[in-house]
Coordinates of C-alpha atoms and ligand atoms in Angstrom, one line a residue:
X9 CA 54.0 -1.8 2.3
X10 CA 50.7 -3.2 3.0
X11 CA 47.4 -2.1 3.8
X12 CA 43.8 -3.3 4.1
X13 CA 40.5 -1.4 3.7
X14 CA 37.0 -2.7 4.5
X15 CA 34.0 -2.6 1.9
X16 CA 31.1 -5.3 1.2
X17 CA 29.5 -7.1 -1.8
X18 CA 26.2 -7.6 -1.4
X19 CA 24.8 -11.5 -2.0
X20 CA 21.0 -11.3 -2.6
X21 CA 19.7 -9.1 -0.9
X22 CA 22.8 -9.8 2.0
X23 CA 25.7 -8.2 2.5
X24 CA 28.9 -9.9 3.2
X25 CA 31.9 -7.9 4.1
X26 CA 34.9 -7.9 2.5
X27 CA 38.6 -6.7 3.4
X28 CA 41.0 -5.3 0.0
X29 CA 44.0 -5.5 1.0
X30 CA 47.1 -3.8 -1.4
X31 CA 50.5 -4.5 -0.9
X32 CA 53.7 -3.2 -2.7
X33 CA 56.7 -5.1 -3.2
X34 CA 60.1 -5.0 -4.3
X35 CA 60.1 -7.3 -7.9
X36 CA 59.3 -6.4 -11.5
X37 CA 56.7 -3.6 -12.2
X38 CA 53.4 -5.9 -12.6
X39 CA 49.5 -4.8 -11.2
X40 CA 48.0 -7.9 -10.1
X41 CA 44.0 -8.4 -8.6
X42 CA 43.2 -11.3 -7.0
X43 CA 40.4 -12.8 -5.0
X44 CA 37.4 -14.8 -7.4
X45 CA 36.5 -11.1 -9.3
X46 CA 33.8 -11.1 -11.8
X47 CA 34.9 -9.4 -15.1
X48 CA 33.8 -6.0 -14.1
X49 CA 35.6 -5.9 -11.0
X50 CA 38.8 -7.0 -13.2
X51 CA 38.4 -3.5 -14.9
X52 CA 38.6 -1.8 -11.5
X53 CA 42.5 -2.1 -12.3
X54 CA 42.2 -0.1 -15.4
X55 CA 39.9 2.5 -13.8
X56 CA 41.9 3.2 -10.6
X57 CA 45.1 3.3 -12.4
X58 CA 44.3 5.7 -14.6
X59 CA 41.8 8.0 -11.7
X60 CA 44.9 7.3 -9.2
X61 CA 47.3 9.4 -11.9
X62 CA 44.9 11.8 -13.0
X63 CA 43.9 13.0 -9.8
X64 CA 48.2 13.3 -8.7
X65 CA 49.2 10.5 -7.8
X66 CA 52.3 8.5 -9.6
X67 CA 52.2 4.8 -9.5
X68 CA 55.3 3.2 -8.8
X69 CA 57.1 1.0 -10.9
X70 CA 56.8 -1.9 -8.2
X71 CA 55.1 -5.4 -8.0
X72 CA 51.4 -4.6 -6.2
X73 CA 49.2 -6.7 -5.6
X74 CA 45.7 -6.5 -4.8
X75 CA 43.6 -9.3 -2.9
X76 CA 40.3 -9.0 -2.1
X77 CA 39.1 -11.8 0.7
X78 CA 37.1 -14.0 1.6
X79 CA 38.6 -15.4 -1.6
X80 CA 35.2 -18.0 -1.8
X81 CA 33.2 -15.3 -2.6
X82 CA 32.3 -13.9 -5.7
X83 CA 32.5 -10.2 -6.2
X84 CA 30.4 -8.6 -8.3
X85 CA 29.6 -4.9 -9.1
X86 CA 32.0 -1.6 -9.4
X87 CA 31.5 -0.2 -5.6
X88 CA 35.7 -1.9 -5.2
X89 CA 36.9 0.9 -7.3
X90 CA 37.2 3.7 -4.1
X91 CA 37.9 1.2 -1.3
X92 CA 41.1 -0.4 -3.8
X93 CA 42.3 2.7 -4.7
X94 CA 42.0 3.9 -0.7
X95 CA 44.6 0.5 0.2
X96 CA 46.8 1.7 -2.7
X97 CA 46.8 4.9 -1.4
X98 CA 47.6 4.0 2.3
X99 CA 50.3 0.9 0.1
X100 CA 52.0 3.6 -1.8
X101 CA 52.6 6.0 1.4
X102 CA 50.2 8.8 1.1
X103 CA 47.5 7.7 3.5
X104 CA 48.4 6.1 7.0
X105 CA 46.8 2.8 7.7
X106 CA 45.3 3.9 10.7
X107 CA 43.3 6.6 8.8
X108 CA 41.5 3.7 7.1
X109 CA 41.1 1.5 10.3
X110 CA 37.4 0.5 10.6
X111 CA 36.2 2.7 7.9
X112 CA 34.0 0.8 5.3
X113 CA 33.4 2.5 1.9
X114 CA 32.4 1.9 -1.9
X115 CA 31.8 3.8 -5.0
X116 CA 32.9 3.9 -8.9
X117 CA 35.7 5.9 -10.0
X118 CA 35.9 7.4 -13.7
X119 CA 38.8 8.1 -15.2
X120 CA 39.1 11.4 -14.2
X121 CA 38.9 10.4 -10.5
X122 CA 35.0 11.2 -10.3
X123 CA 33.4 9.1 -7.8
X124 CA 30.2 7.7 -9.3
X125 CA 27.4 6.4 -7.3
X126 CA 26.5 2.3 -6.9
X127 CA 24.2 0.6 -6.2
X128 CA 23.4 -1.3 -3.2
X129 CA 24.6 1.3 -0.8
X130 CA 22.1 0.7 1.8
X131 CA 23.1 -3.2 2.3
X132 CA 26.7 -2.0 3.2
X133 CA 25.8 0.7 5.2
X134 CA 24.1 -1.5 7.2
X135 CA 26.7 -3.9 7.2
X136 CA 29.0 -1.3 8.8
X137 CA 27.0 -0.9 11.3
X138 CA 26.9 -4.4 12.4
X139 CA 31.0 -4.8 11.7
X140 CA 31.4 -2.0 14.1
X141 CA 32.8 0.5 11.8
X142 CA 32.9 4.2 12.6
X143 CA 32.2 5.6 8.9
X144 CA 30.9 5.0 6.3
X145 CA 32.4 7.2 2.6
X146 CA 30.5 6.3 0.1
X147 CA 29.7 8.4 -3.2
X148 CA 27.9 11.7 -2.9
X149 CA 25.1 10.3 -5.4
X150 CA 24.2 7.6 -3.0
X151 CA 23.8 10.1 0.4
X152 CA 20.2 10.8 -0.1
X153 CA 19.4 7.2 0.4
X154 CA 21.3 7.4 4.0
X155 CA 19.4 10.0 5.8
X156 CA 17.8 8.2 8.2
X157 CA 20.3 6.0 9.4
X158 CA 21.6 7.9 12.7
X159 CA 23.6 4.8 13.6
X160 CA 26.8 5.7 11.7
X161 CA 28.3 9.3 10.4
X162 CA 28.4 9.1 6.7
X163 CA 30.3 10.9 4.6
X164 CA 29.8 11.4 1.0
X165 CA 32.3 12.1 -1.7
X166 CA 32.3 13.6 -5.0
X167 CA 36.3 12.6 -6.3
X168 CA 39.0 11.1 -4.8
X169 CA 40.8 14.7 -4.4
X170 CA 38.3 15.4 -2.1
X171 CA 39.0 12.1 -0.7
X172 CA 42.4 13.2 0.3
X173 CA 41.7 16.8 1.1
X174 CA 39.0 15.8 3.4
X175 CA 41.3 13.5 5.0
X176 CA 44.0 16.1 5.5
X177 CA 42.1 19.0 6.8
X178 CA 39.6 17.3 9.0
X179 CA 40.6 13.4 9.6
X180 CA 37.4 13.0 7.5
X181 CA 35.1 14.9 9.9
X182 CA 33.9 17.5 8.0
X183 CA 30.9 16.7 6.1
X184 CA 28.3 14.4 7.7
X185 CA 25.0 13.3 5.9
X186 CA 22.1 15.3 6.7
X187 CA 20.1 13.4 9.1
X188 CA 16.5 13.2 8.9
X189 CA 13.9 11.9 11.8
X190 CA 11.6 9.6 10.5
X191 CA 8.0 10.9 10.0
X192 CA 5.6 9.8 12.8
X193 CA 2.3 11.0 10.7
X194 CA 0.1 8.9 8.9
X195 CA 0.4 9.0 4.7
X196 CA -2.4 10.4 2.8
X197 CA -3.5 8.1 0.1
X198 CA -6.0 9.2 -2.7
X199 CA -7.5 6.2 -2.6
X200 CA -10.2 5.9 0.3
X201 CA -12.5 3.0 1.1
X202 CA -15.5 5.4 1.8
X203 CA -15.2 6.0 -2.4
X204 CA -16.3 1.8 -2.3
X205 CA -20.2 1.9 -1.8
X206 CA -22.1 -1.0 -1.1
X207 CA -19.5 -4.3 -0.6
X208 CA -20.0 -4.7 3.1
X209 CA -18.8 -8.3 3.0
X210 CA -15.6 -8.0 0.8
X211 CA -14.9 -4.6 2.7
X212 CA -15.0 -6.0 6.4
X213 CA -13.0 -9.2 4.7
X214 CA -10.7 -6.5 3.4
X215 CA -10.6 -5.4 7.2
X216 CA -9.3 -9.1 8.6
X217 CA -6.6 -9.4 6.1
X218 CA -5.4 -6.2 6.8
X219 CA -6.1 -6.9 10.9
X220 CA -4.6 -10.4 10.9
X221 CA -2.5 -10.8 7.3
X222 CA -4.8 -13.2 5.7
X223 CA -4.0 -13.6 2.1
X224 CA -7.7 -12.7 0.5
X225 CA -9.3 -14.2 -2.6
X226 CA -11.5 -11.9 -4.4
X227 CA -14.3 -13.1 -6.6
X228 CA -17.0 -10.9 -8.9
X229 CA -17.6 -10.1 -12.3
X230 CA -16.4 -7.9 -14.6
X231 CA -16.2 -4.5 -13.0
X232 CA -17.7 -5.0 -10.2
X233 CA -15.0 -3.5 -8.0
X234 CA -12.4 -6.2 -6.9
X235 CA -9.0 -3.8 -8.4
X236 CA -11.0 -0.9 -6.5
X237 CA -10.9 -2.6 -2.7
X238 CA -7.6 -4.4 -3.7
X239 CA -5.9 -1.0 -4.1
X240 CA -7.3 0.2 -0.9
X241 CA -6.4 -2.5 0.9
X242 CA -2.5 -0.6 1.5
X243 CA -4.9 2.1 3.5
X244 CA -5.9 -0.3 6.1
X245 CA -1.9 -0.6 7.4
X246 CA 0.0 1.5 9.9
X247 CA 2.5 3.7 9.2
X248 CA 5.5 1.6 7.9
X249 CA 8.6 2.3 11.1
X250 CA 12.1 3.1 10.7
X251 CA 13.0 -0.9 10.9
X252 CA 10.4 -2.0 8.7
X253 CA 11.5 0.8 6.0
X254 CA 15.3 0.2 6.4
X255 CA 14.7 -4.3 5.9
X256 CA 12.1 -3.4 2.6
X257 CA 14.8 -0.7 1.4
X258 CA 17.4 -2.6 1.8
X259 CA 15.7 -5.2 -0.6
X260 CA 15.2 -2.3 -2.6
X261 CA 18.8 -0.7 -2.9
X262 CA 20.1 -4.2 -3.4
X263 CA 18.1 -4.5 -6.5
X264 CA 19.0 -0.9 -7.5
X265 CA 15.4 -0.2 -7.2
X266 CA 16.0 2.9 -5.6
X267 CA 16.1 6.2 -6.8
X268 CA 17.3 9.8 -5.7
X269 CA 13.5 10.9 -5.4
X270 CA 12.6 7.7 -3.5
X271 CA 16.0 7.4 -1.2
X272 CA 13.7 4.8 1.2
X273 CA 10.6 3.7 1.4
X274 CA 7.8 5.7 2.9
X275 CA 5.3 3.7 2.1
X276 CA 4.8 -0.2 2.3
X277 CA 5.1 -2.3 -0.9
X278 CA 2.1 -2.8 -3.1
X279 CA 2.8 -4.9 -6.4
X280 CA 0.3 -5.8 -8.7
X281 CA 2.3 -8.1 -11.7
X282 CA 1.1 -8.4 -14.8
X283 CA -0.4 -11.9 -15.5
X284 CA 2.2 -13.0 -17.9
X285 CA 4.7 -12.3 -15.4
X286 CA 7.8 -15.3 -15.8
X287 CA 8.2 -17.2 -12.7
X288 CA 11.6 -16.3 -12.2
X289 CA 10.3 -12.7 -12.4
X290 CA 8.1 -14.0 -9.8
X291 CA 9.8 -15.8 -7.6
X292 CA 13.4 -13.9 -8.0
X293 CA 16.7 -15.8 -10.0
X294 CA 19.1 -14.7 -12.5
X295 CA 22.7 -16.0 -12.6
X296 CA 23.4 -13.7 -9.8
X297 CA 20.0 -13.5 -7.8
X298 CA 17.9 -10.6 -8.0
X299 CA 14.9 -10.1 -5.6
X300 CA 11.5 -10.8 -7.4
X301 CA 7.6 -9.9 -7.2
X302 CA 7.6 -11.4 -3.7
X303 CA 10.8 -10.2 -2.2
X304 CA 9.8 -6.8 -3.7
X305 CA 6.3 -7.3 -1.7
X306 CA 8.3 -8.2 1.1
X307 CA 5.8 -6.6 4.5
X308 CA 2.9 -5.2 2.1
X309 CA 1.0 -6.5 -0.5
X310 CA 1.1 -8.9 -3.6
X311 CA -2.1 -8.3 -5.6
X312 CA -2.7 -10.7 -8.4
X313 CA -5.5 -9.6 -10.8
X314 CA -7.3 -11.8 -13.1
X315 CA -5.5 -15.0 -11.4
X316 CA -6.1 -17.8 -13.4
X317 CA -4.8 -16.5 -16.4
X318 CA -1.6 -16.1 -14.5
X319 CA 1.1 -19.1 -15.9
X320 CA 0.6 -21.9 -13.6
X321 CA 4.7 -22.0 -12.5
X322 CA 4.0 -18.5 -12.0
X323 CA 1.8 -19.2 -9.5
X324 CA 3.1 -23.0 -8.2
X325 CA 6.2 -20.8 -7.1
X326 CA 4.0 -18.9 -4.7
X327 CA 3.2 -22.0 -2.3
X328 CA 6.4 -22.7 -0.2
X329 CA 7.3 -18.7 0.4
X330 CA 3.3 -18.4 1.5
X331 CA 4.4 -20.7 4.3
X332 CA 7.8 -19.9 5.1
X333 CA 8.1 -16.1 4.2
X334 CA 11.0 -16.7 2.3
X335 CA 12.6 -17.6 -1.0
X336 CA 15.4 -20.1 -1.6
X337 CA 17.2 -20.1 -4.6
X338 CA 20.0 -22.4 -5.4
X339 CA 22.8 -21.2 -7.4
X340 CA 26.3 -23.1 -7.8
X341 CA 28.5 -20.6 -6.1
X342 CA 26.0 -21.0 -3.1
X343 CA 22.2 -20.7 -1.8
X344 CA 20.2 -17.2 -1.5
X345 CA 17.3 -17.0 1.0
X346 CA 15.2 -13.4 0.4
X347 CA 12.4 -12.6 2.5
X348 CA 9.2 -12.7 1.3
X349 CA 6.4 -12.3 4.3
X350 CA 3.5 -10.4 1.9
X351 CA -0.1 -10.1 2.3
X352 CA -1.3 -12.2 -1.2
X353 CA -4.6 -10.7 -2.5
X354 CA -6.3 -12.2 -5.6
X355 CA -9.0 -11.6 -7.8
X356 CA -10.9 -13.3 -10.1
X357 CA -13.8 -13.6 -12.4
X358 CA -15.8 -16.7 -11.7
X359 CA -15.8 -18.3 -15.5
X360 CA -13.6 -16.6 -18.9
X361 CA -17.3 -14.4 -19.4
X362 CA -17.2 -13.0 -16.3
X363 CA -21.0 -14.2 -14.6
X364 CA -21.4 -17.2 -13.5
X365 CA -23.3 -18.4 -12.0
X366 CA -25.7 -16.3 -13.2
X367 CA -27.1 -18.7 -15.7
X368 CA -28.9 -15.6 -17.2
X369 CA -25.7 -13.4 -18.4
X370 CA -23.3 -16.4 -18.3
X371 CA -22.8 -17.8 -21.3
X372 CA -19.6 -20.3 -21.2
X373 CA -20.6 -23.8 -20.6
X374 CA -20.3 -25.9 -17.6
X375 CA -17.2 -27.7 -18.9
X376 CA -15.1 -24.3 -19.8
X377 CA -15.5 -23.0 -16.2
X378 CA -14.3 -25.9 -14.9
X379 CA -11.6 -25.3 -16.7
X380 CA -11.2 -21.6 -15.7
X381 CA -11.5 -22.0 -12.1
X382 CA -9.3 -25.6 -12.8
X383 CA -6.5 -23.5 -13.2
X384 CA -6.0 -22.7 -9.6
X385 CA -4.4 -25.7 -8.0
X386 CA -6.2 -26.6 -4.9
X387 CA -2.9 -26.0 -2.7
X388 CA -2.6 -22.4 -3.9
X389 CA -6.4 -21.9 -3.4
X390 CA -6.0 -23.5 0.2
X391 CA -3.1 -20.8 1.4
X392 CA -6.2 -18.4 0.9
X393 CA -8.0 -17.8 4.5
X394 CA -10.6 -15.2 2.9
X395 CA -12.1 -16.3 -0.4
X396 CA -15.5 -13.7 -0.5
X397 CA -17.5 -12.7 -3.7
X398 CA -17.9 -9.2 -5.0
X399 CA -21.2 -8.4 -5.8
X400 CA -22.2 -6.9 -8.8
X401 CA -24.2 -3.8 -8.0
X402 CA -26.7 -2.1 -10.4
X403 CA -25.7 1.6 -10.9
X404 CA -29.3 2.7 -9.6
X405 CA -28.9 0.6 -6.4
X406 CA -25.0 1.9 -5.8
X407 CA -26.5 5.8 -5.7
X408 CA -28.5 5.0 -2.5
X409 CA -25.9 3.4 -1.2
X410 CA -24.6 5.2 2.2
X411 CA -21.0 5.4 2.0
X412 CA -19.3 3.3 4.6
X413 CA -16.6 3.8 7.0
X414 CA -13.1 5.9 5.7
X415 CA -9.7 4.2 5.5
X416 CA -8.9 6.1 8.7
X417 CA -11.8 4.7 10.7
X418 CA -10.9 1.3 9.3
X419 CA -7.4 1.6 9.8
X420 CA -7.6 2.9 13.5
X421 CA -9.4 -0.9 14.1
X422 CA -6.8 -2.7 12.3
X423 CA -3.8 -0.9 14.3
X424 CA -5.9 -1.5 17.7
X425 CA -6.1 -5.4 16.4
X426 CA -2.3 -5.5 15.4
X427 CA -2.0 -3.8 19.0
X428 CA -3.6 -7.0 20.5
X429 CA -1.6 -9.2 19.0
X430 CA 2.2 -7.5 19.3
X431 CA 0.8 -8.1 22.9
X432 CA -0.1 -11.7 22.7
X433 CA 2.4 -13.0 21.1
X434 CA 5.5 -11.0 22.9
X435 CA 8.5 -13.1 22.8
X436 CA 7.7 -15.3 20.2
X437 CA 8.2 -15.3 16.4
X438 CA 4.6 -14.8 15.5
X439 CA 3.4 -11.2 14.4
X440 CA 0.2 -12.0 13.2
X441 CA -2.8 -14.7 14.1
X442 CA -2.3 -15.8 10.2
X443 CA 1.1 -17.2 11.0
X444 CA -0.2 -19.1 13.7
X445 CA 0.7 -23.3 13.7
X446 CA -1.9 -26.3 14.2
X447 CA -0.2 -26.9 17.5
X448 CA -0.3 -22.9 18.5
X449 CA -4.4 -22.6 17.6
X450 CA -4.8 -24.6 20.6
X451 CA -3.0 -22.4 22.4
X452 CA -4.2 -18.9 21.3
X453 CA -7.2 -19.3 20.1
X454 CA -9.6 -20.8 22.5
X455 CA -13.2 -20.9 21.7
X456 CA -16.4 -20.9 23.5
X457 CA -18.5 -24.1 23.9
X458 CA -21.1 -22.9 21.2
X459 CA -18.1 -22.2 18.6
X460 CA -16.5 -25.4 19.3
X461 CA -20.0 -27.0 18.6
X462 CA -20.6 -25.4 15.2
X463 CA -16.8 -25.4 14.5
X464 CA -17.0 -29.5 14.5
X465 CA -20.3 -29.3 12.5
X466 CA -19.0 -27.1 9.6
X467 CA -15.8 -29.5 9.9
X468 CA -18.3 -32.9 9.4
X469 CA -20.5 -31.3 7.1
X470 CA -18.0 -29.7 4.6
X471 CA -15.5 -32.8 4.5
X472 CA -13.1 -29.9 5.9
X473 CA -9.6 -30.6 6.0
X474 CA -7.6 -30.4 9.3
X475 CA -5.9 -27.3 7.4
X476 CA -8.5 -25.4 6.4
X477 CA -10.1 -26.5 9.6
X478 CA -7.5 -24.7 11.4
X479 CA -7.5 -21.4 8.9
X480 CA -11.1 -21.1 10.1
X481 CA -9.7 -21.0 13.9
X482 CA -7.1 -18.2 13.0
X483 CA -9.5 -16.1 10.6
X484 CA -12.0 -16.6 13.9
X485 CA -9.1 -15.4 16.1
X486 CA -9.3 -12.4 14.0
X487 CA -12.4 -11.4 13.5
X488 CA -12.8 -12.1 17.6
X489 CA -9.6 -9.6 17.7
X490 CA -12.1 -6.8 16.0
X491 CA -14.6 -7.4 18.0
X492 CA -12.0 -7.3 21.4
X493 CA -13.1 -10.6 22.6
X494 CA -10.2 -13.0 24.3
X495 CA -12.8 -15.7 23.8
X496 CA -13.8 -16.7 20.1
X497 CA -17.5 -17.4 20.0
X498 CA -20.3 -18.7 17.9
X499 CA -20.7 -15.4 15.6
X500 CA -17.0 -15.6 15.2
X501 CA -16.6 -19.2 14.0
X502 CA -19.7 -18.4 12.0
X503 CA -18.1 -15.2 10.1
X504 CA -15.3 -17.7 9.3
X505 CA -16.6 -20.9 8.0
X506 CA -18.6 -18.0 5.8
X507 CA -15.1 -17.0 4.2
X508 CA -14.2 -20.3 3.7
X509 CA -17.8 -21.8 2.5
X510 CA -17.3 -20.2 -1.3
X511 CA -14.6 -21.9 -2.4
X512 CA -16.6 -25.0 -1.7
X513 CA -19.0 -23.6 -3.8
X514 CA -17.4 -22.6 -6.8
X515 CA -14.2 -25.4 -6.4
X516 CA -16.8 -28.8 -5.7
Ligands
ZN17 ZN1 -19.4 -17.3 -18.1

């Protein structure tokens, strides 16, 4: 007898699908697994053996084999146990083959015929979905992390008992996941931006990263507030949807990230490393790939504090996802791309003390800041659009300070500009002006004949290159965006050369 069941590995942060097939042959009594199985899938034999005749069922004394295909593939992880113990089932003559027809599952058996939960349930849920299946059994354990998928009944299991009996009685139909609709409201935070006082400029700069994802550089002394309007910055975003959740989840689930309390993600990402972060941890590797600080940031925010004491690999590793949005990594059984669109947000003190150039309070010398701000490589310092300074405020002056505009007010402007640009760029690839080309600034972004004027100037007078000269035009697009003009004019251009001025100042 033969049989086949359907199940998936997942590959990165992928999923490919895989078919187990069983089949039981006349011969001498052997148990054989084939198909490129990593050690731990090997021991699948043991496990569903001994779960197969402990839960009732004898095995005979036949030749079986089991396959599981594509055989190029390596398969990883215990999910196989259920779905090969399912084919031996349907081999061995107590399931029908039909039962199992486009039915995808996974999960761990004990010994006992417990069915344990795995990880990476999410990935092969979804790649049910896309293989057309028409459920999903996967273990109990792993349910809560389902609930809003509505594109698939899903049924979860606690042993392979009530495998069968659910099978018997109900052809499977019985118990369905409980499906939740995804919340529409807005999350409360604790943090606002009306708790920042004073900090006009960094805050509206906080505002067109948020409106336009342009990675921001904040620099200040000591304490004067840049990890405070970093970790607002995350209140400045809409609402994550259903899609965006299910993609960053999926990440998430595939790294076993996720936990019962936390089945998806409500919120978007916000990571803030440690600066002695490796830059495998970084960038994502391992022999099989795991997903790393910027996959994990994937659609929110990487926030890098104290950046130049970050390793400089750690960093260098940074560059090519900033463009692309995504991760290669080479490994010799094949190549893993992760996605990795974040929102980078540094921050900085301006020499190791903390004040320059406050020649006052600043006491390193001219060489050791060079040094300092020398660690930032000028390529990494050129993938920031905003670079803006964070003022150090005397306690005194911060009392009379009016506080400023809540994370709602500021967030309401942001969704109005992300409005804007869903609508402009319709049918194209682009989501935000930051991800805008050379060639597609001349497009989008024209400018008035004032801007274009003092737009040349600043390019002349500050030995601009034709990169940053064309961050300027999408940071402009931006802050035109907020203001709802089509056209980008002078004060725009101005507001943007601004952003991009400082670096200049501290980087000659
Ligand atoms: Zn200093």
């Amino acid at each position: 007898m033969f049989s086949s069941v359907l199940s998936a590995t997942v590959a990165g942060v992928d999923c490919i699908p895989i078919t187990i097939e069983a089949d039981v042959s006349q011969g001498l009594p052997m148990f054989s697994m084939v198909g490129y199985l990593s050690a731990r899938v090997k021991e699948a034999q043991e496990r569903v053996r001994t779960a197969l005749r402990n839960t009732g069922f004898a095995f005979p004394a036949r030749r079986i084999t089991v396959n599981l295909s594509p055989a190029d593939i390596r398969k990883e992880g215990t999910g196989f146990d259920l779905p090969i113990a399912a084919a031996l089932l349907c081999a061995f003559g107590y399931l029908e083959q039909e039962k199992i027809e486009k039915v995808c599952m996974a999960g761990e058996l004990s010994l006992n015929g417990e069915v344990r939960g795995v990880k990476g349930i999410l990935p092969l849920v979804d790649t049910a979905i896309k293989e057309g299946c028409r459920l999903c059994i996967i273990p109990k354990e792993n349910l809560p992390e389902t609930e809003y998928i509505h594109e698939i009944p899903i049924l979860g299991i606690e042993n392979l008992r009530e495998f069968m009996d659910q099978e018997e009685k109900e052809n499977w139909g019985a118990v369905r996941n409980p499906r939740r609709e995804w919340p529409q409201s807005s999350i409360e935070y604790e943090e606002d931006f009306a708790d920042v006082l004073g900090q006009e400029t960094a805050r509206q700069a906080a505002v067109i990263a948020a409106a336009g994802f342009h990675n921001l550089l904040l620099i200040g002394t000591k304490g004067s507030g840049k990890t405070m309007i970093a970790n607002r910055i995350p209140t400045l975003f809409p609402v994550i949807s259903r899609e965006e959740s299910m993609e960053i989840s999926r990440i998430y689930s595939a790294a076993g990230l996720l936990t019962g309390n936390s089945p998806m993600l409500m919120r978007r990402p916000f990571r803030a490393p440690h600066h002695t972060i490796s830059p495998t941890a970084m960038a994502g590797g391992g022999s099989v790939p795991t997903p790393g600080e910027i996959t994990l940031a994937h659609r929110g925010i990487l926030f890098l504090d104290e950046l130049p004491e970050f390793r400089r690999a750690a960093l260098e590793v940074l560059r090519q996802p900033l463009e692309t949005h995504k991760i290669c990594i080479s490994r010799v059984n094949g190549t893993y791309e992760f996605p990795a669109n974040f929102l980078l947000v540094g921050a900085m003190n301006p020499c190791p003390c903390g004040y320059y150039p406050d020649r006052n309070r600043c006491s390193c010398t001219q060489y050791q800041v060079e040094q300092y701000l020398g660690k930032l490589s000028g390529p990494l310092l050129d993938r920031f659009d905003l670079c803006t300074e964070v003022a150090d405020i005397p306690g005194e002056q911060l009392r009379e300070k009016k506080p400023g505009k809540t994370s709602l007010q500021l967030r309401r402007e942001v969704c109005r500009v992300h409005e804007v640009q869903r609508q402009r760029y319709e049918g194209t690839d682009i989501r935000f002006n930051s991800a805008l080309s050379g060639k597609e600034t001349k497009q989008y972004c024209q400018v008035s004949r004032e801007g274009k004027k003092l737009l040349d100037a600043a390019y002349e007078k500050m030995n601009l290159s034709l990169r940053a000269y064309h961050k300027i035009l999408k940071t402009a697009r931006t802050i035109a965006d907020l203001d709802a003009k089509e056209i980008i004019e002078e004060e725009h251009i101005a507001e943007a050369v601004c952003y991009r001025a400082l670096d200049k100042k501290y980087w000659r």
